[in-house]
Amino acid sequence: MSIPANHMILRFGLATLLTAALAQAQTLTYEFRLDERQLVTPPPVLDGASGSGRLIFDTATRNLTISGSFSGLTSPVTGVALFSGARRGANGTAALTCTPSGRLFGTFTAISVLTVAQSSLLRDGLAYIQLTTASRTLGALRGQIDSVPGSGTAQTVLPNVSGAATAGGSLQIWAGASTVVLVGVALPPGTSLPLRAPWVCPIYPGGLALDPTYPFFVLPSAISLPIPRSLSHGEIAVQGVNIAVGCPILMGGFRIAIRP
C-alpha cells in the first residue's frame, strides 16, 4: 500500500522537528568552587574555608540539581543559596535556597525548576552559589557558576578566578605552582576541544574551553589580568593545565562574560 505524498511530507516534517528539538536539548554539567576571594560584600576574610560543587541543568525541562560540600568554616553554616543576575565582582539576587547539612563542614543540595529568565542568566555565567554562617551573615563563601560545561574532569580542580569582569577591571587568577593558565576567546556554550599533541593525556582527556588558534595568553599560575577598556563585550575563557605529572591534565575552564 502506497503512502499519500502529503502524509509522507507530514511525517518528514514531524521527524525533522523532533530531531531539531532533541539536538537543542542538552544536559549541562557545571563544576564550581567556593572560596572567600570571590565575595564582593562583605570584603573577604581569608581564613582557609573552601568548598566545591556541581550543578546539572536540563535545557529542555529547565530542571536544576545542585550538590556540593564545604569545609574549614569558623562558625556554623546558616544558609546556602543560588543567586542570579550578576557576573564576577558584582552581587545578584537570591533565586533559590539549598539545603545544607553539617556545621563547620558538610554538604548542600537543591532540586528545582528555573524560570526562562533564570535559565538564560545561568547559561550566560550570571549566577553563583553563596554560603552564609552565624558570624558572616552577608557571605562567607562564594562560587561563580561560569565554568564551561563538560570541561575538566572529576579528578581535576578548577582554577581560582576573582575580581571584576568589566572593561577596565581586572581578574585575579591562581591555580597552583604546577599549573599554567590559558586565557583566550571562549568557545560557544556546551562545546570543548581536546588537547592536541604533544599535550595529550589519555588518562584525563578533559576539554579545552578556548579557541587554540587565537590565544591571548599563556600565564604563570598566579597573576592579575587587566581587561582593556576597549573590550566592553564578549567572552573570554580561563583554563588551567596541570603539568606536575607525566602528561598534562586539563583543569576545568571558565567562560567569563565581559560586561560594560
Coordinates of C-alpha atoms in Angstrom, one line a residue, residues 31-35 38 50-54 147 151-161 173-176 178-181 204 238-243 249-254:
E31 CA 31.7 22.5 38.1
F32 CA 32.3 25.3 40.6
R33 CA 34.4 26.1 43.6
L34 CA 33.6 28.1 46.7
D35 CA 36.2 30.4 48.1
Q38 CA 35.1 35.8 45.2
S50 CA 36.6 26.4 50.9
G51 CA 34.1 24.3 49.0
S52 CA 33.2 22.9 45.7
G53 CA 30.2 21.6 43.9
R54 CA 28.4 20.5 40.7
S147 CA 32.6 27.1 34.1
S151 CA 35.4 20.9 30.7
G152 CA 37.9 19.3 33.0
T153 CA 37.3 16.1 34.8
A154 CA 36.1 14.9 38.2
Q155 CA 39.8 14.3 39.1
T156 CA 40.9 17.9 38.5
V157 CA 40.4 21.2 40.3
L158 CA 39.1 24.4 38.8
P159 CA 41.5 27.4 38.9
N160 CA 40.6 30.3 41.2
V161 CA 39.3 33.4 39.5
I173 CA 43.8 34.1 38.6
W174 CA 45.7 31.5 40.5
A175 CA 45.8 27.7 40.2
G176 CA 48.8 26.2 41.9
S178 CA 52.5 23.2 38.9
T179 CA 49.9 24.8 36.6
V180 CA 50.0 27.1 33.6
V181 CA 46.9 29.1 32.9
Y204 CA 42.4 12.6 31.8
V238 CA 40.3 30.9 31.6
Q239 CA 41.6 27.3 32.0
G240 CA 44.4 25.7 33.9
V241 CA 46.7 22.9 32.7
N242 CA 48.4 20.8 35.4
I243 CA 51.9 19.9 34.3
I249 CA 45.9 17.3 32.9
L250 CA 43.3 19.9 31.7
M251 CA 41.6 21.6 34.6
G252 CA 38.1 22.9 34.4
G253 CA 37.6 26.1 32.4
F254 CA 35.5 29.3 32.9

